[in-house]
Amino acid sequence: MSKLVFLSDFVLQEQDVSPDIAKVLAAVEIASKIVSHDIRQAGLVDHILGAQGLDNIQGEAQQKLDLVADDAFIDAFQNCGAVCGIASEENEDFVAFTSDEAKNADLIVLFDPLDGSSNIDVNVSIGTIFSIYRRVSAKGTPATLEDMLQPGTEQVAAGYVLYGSSTMLIYAAAKGVNGFTLDPQSNQFCLSHPNLLMPSVGRMYAMNEGNINACDPKLKSYLAYCQSDENDFNAPYSGRYIGSLVADFHRNLIKGGIYIYPAVHAHPAGRLRLLYECNPLAFIAEKSGGLATTGQERILELKPTSLHQRVPYFVGSKNMVEKAMSLLQ
Ligand code: AFP
């Protein structure tokens, strides 16, 4: 058996992982192991399952584990020595860390601590999504809103942790995308999926089809194409919708496919959050050969206007996203 490469070794070997990015990855590793451990105990201990009784800034019921994960990641980023500020999907405002070390740090992290959290209680895969930027404000001062509202093209790196049948960390940077699986024996993330490339087409599409009458009627022609014999495989694609974006995205990254969350009546601007969900996954998609758009525009080129901005989202295999866009014109 070939030697296992731990994430901590990979970080030292990779030339595009600077020392400060390595510190952020170490923070992600610490927090995600805490969250992963808690998830594996869900149902056995009190503080994991169920709603905690309040809504988050998005007006969605916060789950107990949303808050456990949010605290774990904020603590880890605050203490890693490389991050001057963060914004999280769970909090209304961004946080500028106040220590001298943090004020002199260069990096910003935007993250969704627990994507798909409505799936926690039913033992379905969920994940943490993160995105790393360099600050635009001056070092030595507190992080600003401007630091948080950079277009996705400015991401230095992005990734996610998927708490699925195994726990995996996917990390994307300039040189490409690599996947690490948490080995339960050593409790280490080990390189298991080097140089991930998303197939340019796949046999699966993911959309909440309950929304089909609440979105642009042109989308019906794309779904009809997916369900017909006229597509790339001359056979209907399979519909797969987990309802955890990170898990649907991961399947498409490995096997090829498209994920669609369009503007719908209940969410006229789209449901998914640009900063915490769409930009990081768009970065990973593009670095692995895929594509992410609003149906009209490239996600990474959008100039964010607010922390919790939502956008329509088409992400996945390049040819599939392009085909969907062509039918929306
Ligand atoms: P939560 O983290 O609040 O559960 O939201 C998950 C999510 O943003 C994304 O992960 C899913 O794909 C999407 O919502 C599911 O939304 P619908 O239930 O409207 O299909």
mmCIF file of C-alpha atoms and ligand atoms in Angstrom:
data_model
loop_
_atom_site.group_PDB
_atom_site.id
_atom_site.type_symbol
_atom_site.label_atom_id
_atom_site.label_comp_id
_atom_site.label_asym_id
_atom_site.label_seq_id
_atom_site.Cartn_x
_atom_site.Cartn_y
_atom_site.Cartn_z
ATOM 1 C CA MET A 1 0.000 0.000 0.000
ATOM 2 C CA SER A 2 1.380 3.451 -0.891
ATOM 3 C CA LYS A 3 2.209 5.878 1.907
ATOM 4 C CA LEU A 4 -0.689 7.998 3.169
ATOM 5 C CA VAL A 5 -0.262 11.735 2.590
ATOM 6 C CA PHE A 6 -1.755 13.700 5.483
ATOM 7 C CA LEU A 7 -3.286 17.112 4.795
ATOM 8 C CA SER A 8 -0.607 18.654 7.020
ATOM 9 C CA ASP A 9 2.151 17.111 4.829
ATOM 10 C CA PHE A 10 0.383 18.036 1.593
ATOM 11 C CA VAL A 11 0.229 21.645 2.746
ATOM 12 C CA LEU A 12 4.005 21.675 3.262
ATOM 13 C CA GLN A 13 4.689 20.085 -0.139
ATOM 14 C CA GLU A 14 2.360 22.240 -2.238
ATOM 15 C CA GLN A 15 3.970 25.407 -3.516
ATOM 16 C CA ASP A 16 0.684 27.297 -3.775
ATOM 17 C CA VAL A 17 -0.148 26.829 -0.089
ATOM 18 C CA SER A 18 1.428 29.820 1.654
ATOM 19 C CA PRO A 19 2.123 29.641 5.407
ATOM 20 C CA ASP A 20 -0.948 31.755 6.195
ATOM 21 C CA ILE A 21 -3.240 29.575 4.048
ATOM 22 C CA ALA A 22 -1.747 26.559 5.813
ATOM 23 C CA LYS A 23 -2.866 28.079 9.131
ATOM 24 C CA VAL A 24 -6.416 28.495 7.826
ATOM 25 C CA LEU A 25 -6.445 24.896 6.631
ATOM 26 C CA ALA A 26 -5.235 23.764 10.041
ATOM 27 C CA ALA A 27 -8.149 25.736 11.565
ATOM 28 C CA VAL A 28 -10.611 24.084 9.160
ATOM 29 C CA GLU A 29 -9.154 20.726 10.119
ATOM 30 C CA ILE A 30 -9.569 21.343 13.874
ATOM 31 C CA ALA A 31 -13.130 22.705 13.643
ATOM 32 C CA SER A 32 -14.345 20.130 11.143
ATOM 33 C CA LYS A 33 -13.101 17.269 13.323
ATOM 34 C CA ILE A 34 -15.124 18.683 16.231
ATOM 35 C CA VAL A 35 -18.219 19.003 14.026
ATOM 36 C CA SER A 36 -17.700 15.592 12.440
ATOM 37 C CA HIS A 37 -17.371 14.002 15.875
ATOM 38 C CA ASP A 38 -20.562 15.735 17.062
ATOM 39 C CA ILE A 39 -22.485 14.662 13.950
ATOM 40 C CA ARG A 40 -21.464 11.047 14.478
ATOM 41 C CA GLN A 41 -23.032 11.262 17.962
ATOM 42 C CA ALA A 42 -26.273 12.924 16.807
ATOM 43 C CA GLY A 43 -29.210 11.224 18.483
ATOM 44 C CA LEU A 44 -27.089 10.087 21.427
ATOM 45 C CA VAL A 45 -26.365 13.434 23.062
ATOM 46 C CA ASP A 46 -28.704 16.336 23.767
ATOM 47 C CA HIS A 47 -27.023 19.306 22.131
ATOM 48 C CA ILE A 48 -26.979 17.938 18.554
ATOM 49 C CA LEU A 49 -30.402 17.165 17.136
ATOM 50 C CA GLY A 50 -33.273 19.544 16.570
ATOM 51 C CA ALA A 51 -33.972 23.241 16.240
ATOM 52 C CA GLN A 52 -32.628 25.573 18.900
ATOM 53 C CA GLY A 53 -35.724 27.771 18.730
ATOM 54 C CA LEU A 54 -34.575 30.859 16.820
ATOM 55 C CA ASP A 55 -34.371 31.889 13.165
ATOM 56 C CA ASN A 56 -31.113 32.984 11.561
ATOM 57 C CA ILE A 57 -30.653 36.167 9.529
ATOM 58 C CA GLN A 58 -32.128 34.351 6.514
ATOM 59 C CA GLY A 59 -35.372 33.727 8.457
ATOM 60 C CA GLU A 60 -34.605 29.991 8.568
ATOM 61 C CA ALA A 61 -34.900 27.860 11.696
ATOM 62 C CA GLN A 62 -31.448 27.493 13.232
ATOM 63 C CA GLN A 63 -30.533 23.970 14.221
ATOM 64 C CA LYS A 64 -28.557 23.306 17.396
ATOM 65 C CA LEU A 65 -25.714 21.936 15.314
ATOM 66 C CA ASP A 66 -25.665 25.107 13.159
ATOM 67 C CA LEU A 67 -24.568 26.988 16.247
ATOM 68 C CA VAL A 68 -22.125 24.342 17.463
ATOM 69 C CA ALA A 69 -20.474 24.427 14.021
ATOM 70 C CA ASP A 70 -20.542 28.223 13.786
ATOM 71 C CA ASP A 71 -18.812 28.583 17.176
ATOM 72 C CA ALA A 72 -16.232 25.892 16.376
ATOM 73 C CA PHE A 73 -15.211 27.511 13.074
ATOM 74 C CA ILE A 74 -15.209 31.090 14.399
ATOM 75 C CA ASP A 75 -13.014 30.018 17.344
ATOM 76 C CA ALA A 76 -10.626 28.157 15.068
ATOM 77 C CA PHE A 77 -10.267 31.054 12.608
ATOM 78 C CA GLN A 78 -9.915 33.588 15.415
ATOM 79 C CA ASN A 79 -7.072 31.638 16.979
ATOM 80 C CA CYS A 80 -5.195 30.562 13.862
ATOM 81 C CA GLY A 81 -3.170 33.781 13.584
ATOM 82 C CA ALA A 82 -3.753 34.330 9.853
ATOM 83 C CA VAL A 83 -7.333 35.664 9.705
ATOM 84 C CA CYS A 84 -8.343 39.280 10.369
ATOM 85 C CA GLY A 85 -12.097 38.788 9.924
ATOM 86 C CA ILE A 86 -14.867 36.412 8.976
ATOM 87 C CA ALA A 87 -18.454 36.410 7.814
ATOM 88 C CA SER A 88 -20.712 33.430 8.412
ATOM 89 C CA GLU A 89 -24.075 32.540 6.958
ATOM 90 C CA GLU A 90 -25.392 32.191 10.516
ATOM 91 C CA ASN A 91 -24.582 35.738 11.655
ATOM 92 C CA GLU A 92 -26.121 39.008 10.580
ATOM 93 C CA ASP A 93 -22.866 40.949 10.553
ATOM 94 C CA PHE A 94 -19.250 40.141 9.805
ATOM 95 C CA VAL A 95 -16.728 39.874 12.650
ATOM 96 C CA ALA A 96 -13.475 41.845 12.659
ATOM 97 C CA PHE A 97 -11.144 40.100 15.101
ATOM 98 C CA THR A 98 -9.667 42.508 17.617
ATOM 99 C CA SER A 99 -6.312 41.088 18.737
ATOM 100 C CA ASP A 100 -3.142 42.770 17.427
ATOM 101 C CA GLU A 101 -2.176 39.510 15.728
ATOM 102 C CA ALA A 102 -5.530 39.371 13.920
ATOM 103 C CA LYS A 103 -5.409 43.037 12.890
ATOM 104 C CA ASN A 104 -2.042 42.350 11.277
ATOM 105 C CA ALA A 105 -3.264 39.220 9.528
ATOM 106 C CA ASP A 106 -3.965 39.185 5.810
ATOM 107 C CA LEU A 107 -6.813 36.744 5.251
ATOM 108 C CA ILE A 108 -10.609 36.863 5.274
ATOM 109 C CA VAL A 109 -12.713 33.705 5.537
ATOM 110 C CA LEU A 110 -16.359 33.530 4.477
ATOM 111 C CA PHE A 111 -18.185 30.350 5.372
ATOM 112 C CA ASP A 112 -21.380 28.409 5.776
ATOM 113 C CA PRO A 113 -20.752 26.389 8.945
ATOM 114 C CA LEU A 114 -23.395 23.779 8.187
ATOM 115 C CA ASP A 115 -24.985 23.622 4.776
ATOM 116 C CA GLY A 116 -28.037 21.394 4.482
ATOM 117 C CA SER A 117 -28.691 21.586 8.206
ATOM 118 C CA SER A 118 -32.371 20.756 7.764
ATOM 119 C CA ASN A 119 -31.038 17.264 6.934
ATOM 120 C CA ILE A 120 -29.255 16.786 10.277
ATOM 121 C CA ASP A 121 -32.155 15.080 11.999
ATOM 122 C CA VAL A 122 -32.593 12.529 9.212
ATOM 123 C CA ASN A 123 -28.976 11.393 8.964
ATOM 124 C CA VAL A 124 -28.353 12.784 5.485
ATOM 125 C CA SER A 125 -25.010 14.261 4.339
ATOM 126 C CA ILE A 126 -24.314 17.880 5.279
ATOM 127 C CA GLY A 127 -21.217 20.056 5.001
ATOM 128 C CA THR A 128 -19.163 23.149 5.788
ATOM 129 C CA ILE A 129 -18.261 25.431 2.882
ATOM 130 C CA PHE A 130 -15.454 28.020 3.073
ATOM 131 C CA SER A 131 -13.812 30.638 0.958
ATOM 132 C CA ILE A 132 -10.514 32.500 1.529
ATOM 133 C CA TYR A 133 -9.637 36.035 0.318
ATOM 134 C CA ARG A 134 -6.809 38.469 0.933
ATOM 135 C CA ARG A 135 -7.969 41.646 2.670
ATOM 136 C CA VAL A 136 -8.216 44.883 0.692
ATOM 137 C CA SER A 137 -8.074 47.084 3.806
ATOM 138 C CA ALA A 138 -4.753 48.072 5.348
ATOM 139 C CA LYS A 139 -2.963 45.631 7.619
ATOM 140 C CA GLY A 140 -2.923 46.731 11.246
ATOM 141 C CA THR A 141 -6.543 47.933 11.079
ATOM 142 C CA PRO A 142 -9.771 45.985 11.706
ATOM 143 C CA ALA A 143 -11.273 44.093 8.746
ATOM 144 C CA THR A 144 -14.010 45.986 6.884
ATOM 145 C CA LEU A 145 -17.200 45.238 4.961
ATOM 146 C CA GLU A 146 -15.277 45.920 1.752
ATOM 147 C CA ASP A 147 -12.967 43.008 2.625
ATOM 148 C CA MET A 148 -16.008 40.728 2.745
ATOM 149 C CA LEU A 149 -17.678 41.941 -0.458
ATOM 150 C CA GLN A 150 -15.041 40.968 -3.016
ATOM 151 C CA PRO A 151 -15.991 39.205 -6.240
ATOM 152 C CA GLY A 152 -15.416 35.449 -6.303
ATOM 153 C CA THR A 153 -12.587 35.903 -8.818
ATOM 154 C CA GLU A 154 -10.525 37.246 -5.899
ATOM 155 C CA GLN A 155 -10.693 33.977 -3.949
ATOM 156 C CA VAL A 156 -7.269 32.624 -3.117
ATOM 157 C CA ALA A 157 -8.645 29.233 -2.168
ATOM 158 C CA ALA A 158 -11.933 27.569 -1.291
ATOM 159 C CA GLY A 159 -13.176 24.242 -0.098
ATOM 160 C CA TYR A 160 -15.712 22.246 1.803
ATOM 161 C CA VAL A 161 -15.956 19.495 4.351
ATOM 162 C CA LEU A 162 -18.591 16.894 3.597
ATOM 163 C CA TYR A 163 -19.922 14.966 6.583
ATOM 164 C CA GLY A 164 -21.191 11.981 4.636
ATOM 165 C CA SER A 165 -20.692 8.247 4.886
ATOM 166 C CA SER A 166 -17.114 9.344 5.434
ATOM 167 C CA THR A 167 -15.887 12.848 6.257
ATOM 168 C CA MET A 168 -14.042 14.472 3.350
ATOM 169 C CA LEU A 169 -12.268 17.770 2.889
ATOM 170 C CA ILE A 170 -12.087 19.177 -0.633
ATOM 171 C CA TYR A 171 -9.542 21.949 -1.144
ATOM 172 C CA ALA A 172 -9.181 24.071 -4.296
ATOM 173 C CA ALA A 173 -6.473 26.615 -5.041
ATOM 174 C CA ALA A 174 -4.687 27.978 -8.097
ATOM 175 C CA LYS A 175 -3.147 24.617 -8.988
ATOM 176 C CA GLY A 176 -6.324 22.551 -8.802
ATOM 177 C CA VAL A 177 -8.587 20.535 -6.556
ATOM 178 C CA ASN A 178 -7.653 17.773 -4.132
ATOM 179 C CA GLY A 179 -9.775 15.634 -1.825
ATOM 180 C CA PHE A 180 -8.837 14.246 1.608
ATOM 181 C CA THR A 181 -10.713 11.589 3.564
ATOM 182 C CA LEU A 182 -10.749 11.603 7.367
ATOM 183 C CA ASP A 183 -9.218 8.317 8.479
ATOM 184 C CA PRO A 184 -11.144 7.415 11.652
ATOM 185 C CA GLN A 185 -8.219 5.412 13.013
ATOM 186 C CA SER A 186 -5.551 8.111 12.880
ATOM 187 C CA ASN A 187 -8.090 10.999 12.931
ATOM 188 C CA GLN A 188 -6.108 12.540 10.056
ATOM 189 C CA PHE A 189 -7.295 13.853 6.686
ATOM 190 C CA CYS A 190 -5.439 11.741 4.090
ATOM 191 C CA LEU A 191 -5.107 12.538 0.399
ATOM 192 C CA SER A 192 -7.595 10.208 -1.293
ATOM 193 C CA HIS A 193 -8.706 12.132 -4.419
ATOM 194 C CA PRO A 194 -5.699 13.910 -5.979
ATOM 195 C CA ASN A 195 -6.187 16.340 -8.889
ATOM 196 C CA LEU A 196 -9.964 16.109 -9.128
ATOM 197 C CA LEU A 197 -11.459 16.909 -12.522
ATOM 198 C CA MET A 198 -15.204 17.256 -12.956
ATOM 199 C CA PRO A 199 -16.445 15.297 -16.014
ATOM 200 C CA SER A 200 -17.616 17.697 -18.742
ATOM 201 C CA VAL A 201 -20.973 15.931 -18.826
ATOM 202 C CA GLY A 202 -22.730 13.492 -16.517
ATOM 203 C CA ARG A 203 -25.921 11.506 -16.293
ATOM 204 C CA MET A 204 -27.485 13.294 -13.320
ATOM 205 C CA TYR A 205 -29.404 16.517 -12.763
ATOM 206 C CA ALA A 206 -30.354 17.970 -9.392
ATOM 207 C CA MET A 207 -33.151 20.448 -8.901
ATOM 208 C CA ASN A 208 -36.018 20.749 -6.442
ATOM 209 C CA GLU A 209 -38.642 19.949 -9.080
ATOM 210 C CA GLY A 210 -41.371 20.936 -6.654
ATOM 211 C CA ASN A 211 -40.448 24.452 -7.781
ATOM 212 C CA ILE A 212 -40.973 23.853 -11.479
ATOM 213 C CA ASN A 213 -44.143 25.954 -11.698
ATOM 214 C CA ALA A 214 -42.610 28.693 -9.580
ATOM 215 C CA CYS A 215 -39.641 29.455 -11.828
ATOM 216 C CA ASP A 216 -38.835 30.639 -15.359
ATOM 217 C CA PRO A 217 -40.973 28.430 -17.670
ATOM 218 C CA LYS A 218 -37.944 28.096 -20.003
ATOM 219 C CA LEU A 219 -36.381 25.807 -17.404
ATOM 220 C CA LYS A 220 -39.033 23.253 -18.312
ATOM 221 C CA SER A 221 -37.362 22.842 -21.711
ATOM 222 C CA TYR A 222 -34.043 22.081 -20.037
ATOM 223 C CA LEU A 223 -35.619 19.493 -17.736
ATOM 224 C CA ALA A 224 -37.456 18.008 -20.735
ATOM 225 C CA TYR A 225 -34.063 17.749 -22.473
ATOM 226 C CA CYS A 226 -32.598 15.985 -19.391
ATOM 227 C CA GLN A 227 -35.525 13.552 -19.349
ATOM 228 C CA SER A 228 -35.487 12.852 -23.094
ATOM 229 C CA ASP A 229 -33.520 10.510 -25.384
ATOM 230 C CA GLU A 230 -32.135 13.539 -27.234
ATOM 231 C CA ASN A 231 -29.289 14.357 -24.808
ATOM 232 C CA ASP A 232 -25.595 13.358 -24.844
ATOM 233 C CA PHE A 233 -26.332 9.826 -23.637
ATOM 234 C CA ASN A 234 -29.456 9.223 -25.768
ATOM 235 C CA ALA A 235 -31.250 8.167 -22.602
ATOM 236 C CA PRO A 236 -32.936 10.111 -19.808
ATOM 237 C CA TYR A 237 -30.621 11.427 -17.101
ATOM 238 C CA SER A 238 -31.291 10.384 -13.516
ATOM 239 C CA GLY A 239 -32.812 12.946 -11.184
ATOM 240 C CA ARG A 240 -30.880 13.178 -7.875
ATOM 241 C CA TYR A 241 -31.683 15.860 -5.294
ATOM 242 C CA ILE A 242 -30.347 15.531 -1.768
ATOM 243 C CA GLY A 243 -31.317 19.010 -0.566
ATOM 244 C CA SER A 244 -27.797 19.607 0.786
ATOM 245 C CA LEU A 245 -26.068 21.665 -1.873
ATOM 246 C CA VAL A 246 -22.638 20.531 -0.758
ATOM 247 C CA ALA A 247 -23.586 16.855 -1.119
ATOM 248 C CA ASP A 248 -25.286 17.360 -4.501
ATOM 249 C CA PHE A 249 -22.234 19.328 -5.665
ATOM 250 C CA HIS A 250 -19.819 16.656 -4.448
ATOM 251 C CA ARG A 251 -21.632 13.918 -6.354
ATOM 252 C CA ASN A 252 -21.491 16.022 -9.512
ATOM 253 C CA LEU A 253 -17.802 16.812 -8.969
ATOM 254 C CA ILE A 254 -17.003 13.101 -8.867
ATOM 255 C CA LYS A 255 -19.484 11.714 -11.390
ATOM 256 C CA GLY A 256 -20.526 14.693 -13.514
ATOM 257 C CA GLY A 257 -23.893 16.386 -13.372
ATOM 258 C CA ILE A 258 -25.672 19.686 -12.930
ATOM 259 C CA TYR A 259 -27.237 21.366 -9.870
ATOM 260 C CA ILE A 260 -29.848 24.073 -10.408
ATOM 261 C CA TYR A 261 -31.468 26.416 -7.881
ATOM 262 C CA PRO A 262 -33.194 29.069 -10.011
ATOM 263 C CA ALA A 263 -35.059 32.194 -8.957
ATOM 264 C CA VAL A 264 -38.453 31.006 -7.679
ATOM 265 C CA HIS A 265 -41.544 32.864 -6.517
ATOM 266 C CA ALA A 266 -40.626 32.409 -2.842
ATOM 267 C CA HIS A 267 -37.029 33.498 -3.525
ATOM 268 C CA PRO A 268 -37.147 35.895 -6.496
ATOM 269 C CA ALA A 269 -33.376 36.519 -6.345
ATOM 270 C CA GLY A 270 -32.602 32.816 -5.904
ATOM 271 C CA ARG A 271 -32.282 30.927 -2.630
ATOM 272 C CA LEU A 272 -28.561 30.245 -2.284
ATOM 273 C CA ARG A 273 -26.114 32.716 -0.790
ATOM 274 C CA LEU A 274 -23.476 34.168 -3.076
ATOM 275 C CA LEU A 275 -20.733 34.595 -0.483
ATOM 276 C CA TYR A 276 -21.034 31.418 1.556
ATOM 277 C CA GLU A 277 -22.293 28.822 -0.933
ATOM 278 C CA CYS A 278 -22.182 29.922 -4.579
ATOM 279 C CA ASN A 279 -18.758 31.584 -4.828
ATOM 280 C CA PRO A 280 -16.715 28.885 -3.089
ATOM 281 C CA LEU A 281 -18.383 26.068 -5.031
ATOM 282 C CA ALA A 282 -18.063 28.076 -8.269
ATOM 283 C CA PHE A 283 -14.325 28.415 -7.587
ATOM 284 C CA ILE A 284 -14.000 24.668 -6.975
ATOM 285 C CA ALA A 285 -16.112 23.933 -10.064
ATOM 286 C CA GLU A 286 -13.958 26.115 -12.314
ATOM 287 C CA LYS A 287 -10.678 24.812 -10.881
ATOM 288 C CA SER A 288 -11.843 21.282 -11.680
ATOM 289 C CA GLY A 289 -13.051 22.131 -15.211
ATOM 290 C CA GLY A 290 -16.727 22.821 -14.422
ATOM 291 C CA LEU A 291 -18.797 25.980 -14.621
ATOM 292 C CA ALA A 292 -21.076 28.079 -12.390
ATOM 293 C CA THR A 293 -23.465 30.779 -13.566
ATOM 294 C CA THR A 294 -26.682 32.529 -12.618
ATOM 295 C CA GLY A 295 -28.130 31.164 -15.864
ATOM 296 C CA GLN A 296 -26.919 34.400 -17.501
ATOM 297 C CA GLU A 297 -23.648 35.485 -15.891
ATOM 298 C CA ARG A 298 -20.517 33.862 -14.503
ATOM 299 C CA ILE A 299 -20.931 33.616 -10.708
ATOM 300 C CA LEU A 300 -17.317 34.520 -9.927
ATOM 301 C CA GLU A 301 -17.590 37.883 -11.695
ATOM 302 C CA LEU A 302 -20.583 39.139 -9.698
ATOM 303 C CA LYS A 303 -19.777 42.123 -7.495
ATOM 304 C CA PRO A 304 -21.417 41.345 -4.127
ATOM 305 C CA THR A 305 -23.633 44.089 -2.750
ATOM 306 C CA SER A 306 -24.468 42.661 0.658
ATOM 307 C CA LEU A 307 -23.300 39.927 3.012
ATOM 308 C CA HIS A 308 -26.349 37.701 2.645
ATOM 309 C CA GLN A 309 -27.075 38.292 -1.051
ATOM 310 C CA ARG A 310 -28.786 35.414 -2.841
ATOM 311 C CA VAL A 311 -28.441 34.475 -6.503
ATOM 312 C CA PRO A 312 -29.888 31.918 -8.942
ATOM 313 C CA TYR A 313 -27.393 29.095 -9.344
ATOM 314 C CA PHE A 314 -26.449 26.674 -12.124
ATOM 315 C CA VAL A 315 -23.300 24.707 -11.273
ATOM 316 C CA GLY A 316 -21.631 21.528 -12.398
ATOM 317 C CA SER A 317 -20.332 19.892 -15.556
ATOM 318 C CA LYS A 318 -19.374 22.514 -18.122
ATOM 319 C CA ASN A 319 -21.342 21.180 -21.089
ATOM 320 C CA MET A 320 -24.479 20.707 -19.002
ATOM 321 C CA VAL A 321 -24.413 24.232 -17.554
ATOM 322 C CA GLU A 322 -23.793 25.650 -21.032
ATOM 323 C CA LYS A 323 -26.695 23.642 -22.458
ATOM 324 C CA ALA A 324 -29.037 24.839 -19.707
ATOM 325 C CA MET A 325 -27.978 28.447 -20.351
ATOM 326 C CA SER A 326 -28.565 28.112 -24.088
ATOM 327 C CA LEU A 327 -32.169 27.009 -23.456
ATOM 328 C CA LEU A 328 -32.783 29.921 -21.088
ATOM 329 C CA GLN A 329 -31.985 32.633 -23.655
HETATM 330 P P1 AFP B 1 -30.075 24.825 4.998
HETATM 331 O O1 AFP B 1 -28.608 24.828 5.311
HETATM 332 O O2 AFP B 1 -30.788 25.939 5.667
HETATM 333 O O3 AFP B 1 -30.703 23.491 5.214
HETATM 334 O O4 AFP B 1 -30.201 25.175 3.437
HETATM 335 C C1 AFP B 1 -29.709 24.291 2.529
HETATM 336 C C2 AFP B 1 -29.773 24.859 1.134
HETATM 337 O O5 AFP B 1 -29.306 26.175 1.125
HETATM 338 C C3 AFP B 1 -28.957 24.002 0.185
HETATM 339 O O6 AFP B 1 -27.989 23.237 0.790
HETATM 340 C C4 AFP B 1 -29.984 23.121 -0.471
HETATM 341 O O7 AFP B 1 -29.627 22.666 -1.719
HETATM 342 C C5 AFP B 1 -31.188 23.991 -0.489
HETATM 343 O O8 AFP B 1 -31.083 24.840 0.652
HETATM 344 C C6 AFP B 1 -32.436 23.177 -0.427
HETATM 345 O O9 AFP B 1 -33.505 24.020 -0.539
HETATM 346 P P2 AFP B 1 -34.979 23.495 -0.880
HETATM 347 O O10 AFP B 1 -35.438 22.743 0.343
HETATM 348 O O11 AFP B 1 -35.726 24.773 -1.121
HETATM 349 O O12 AFP B 1 -34.897 22.626 -2.097
#
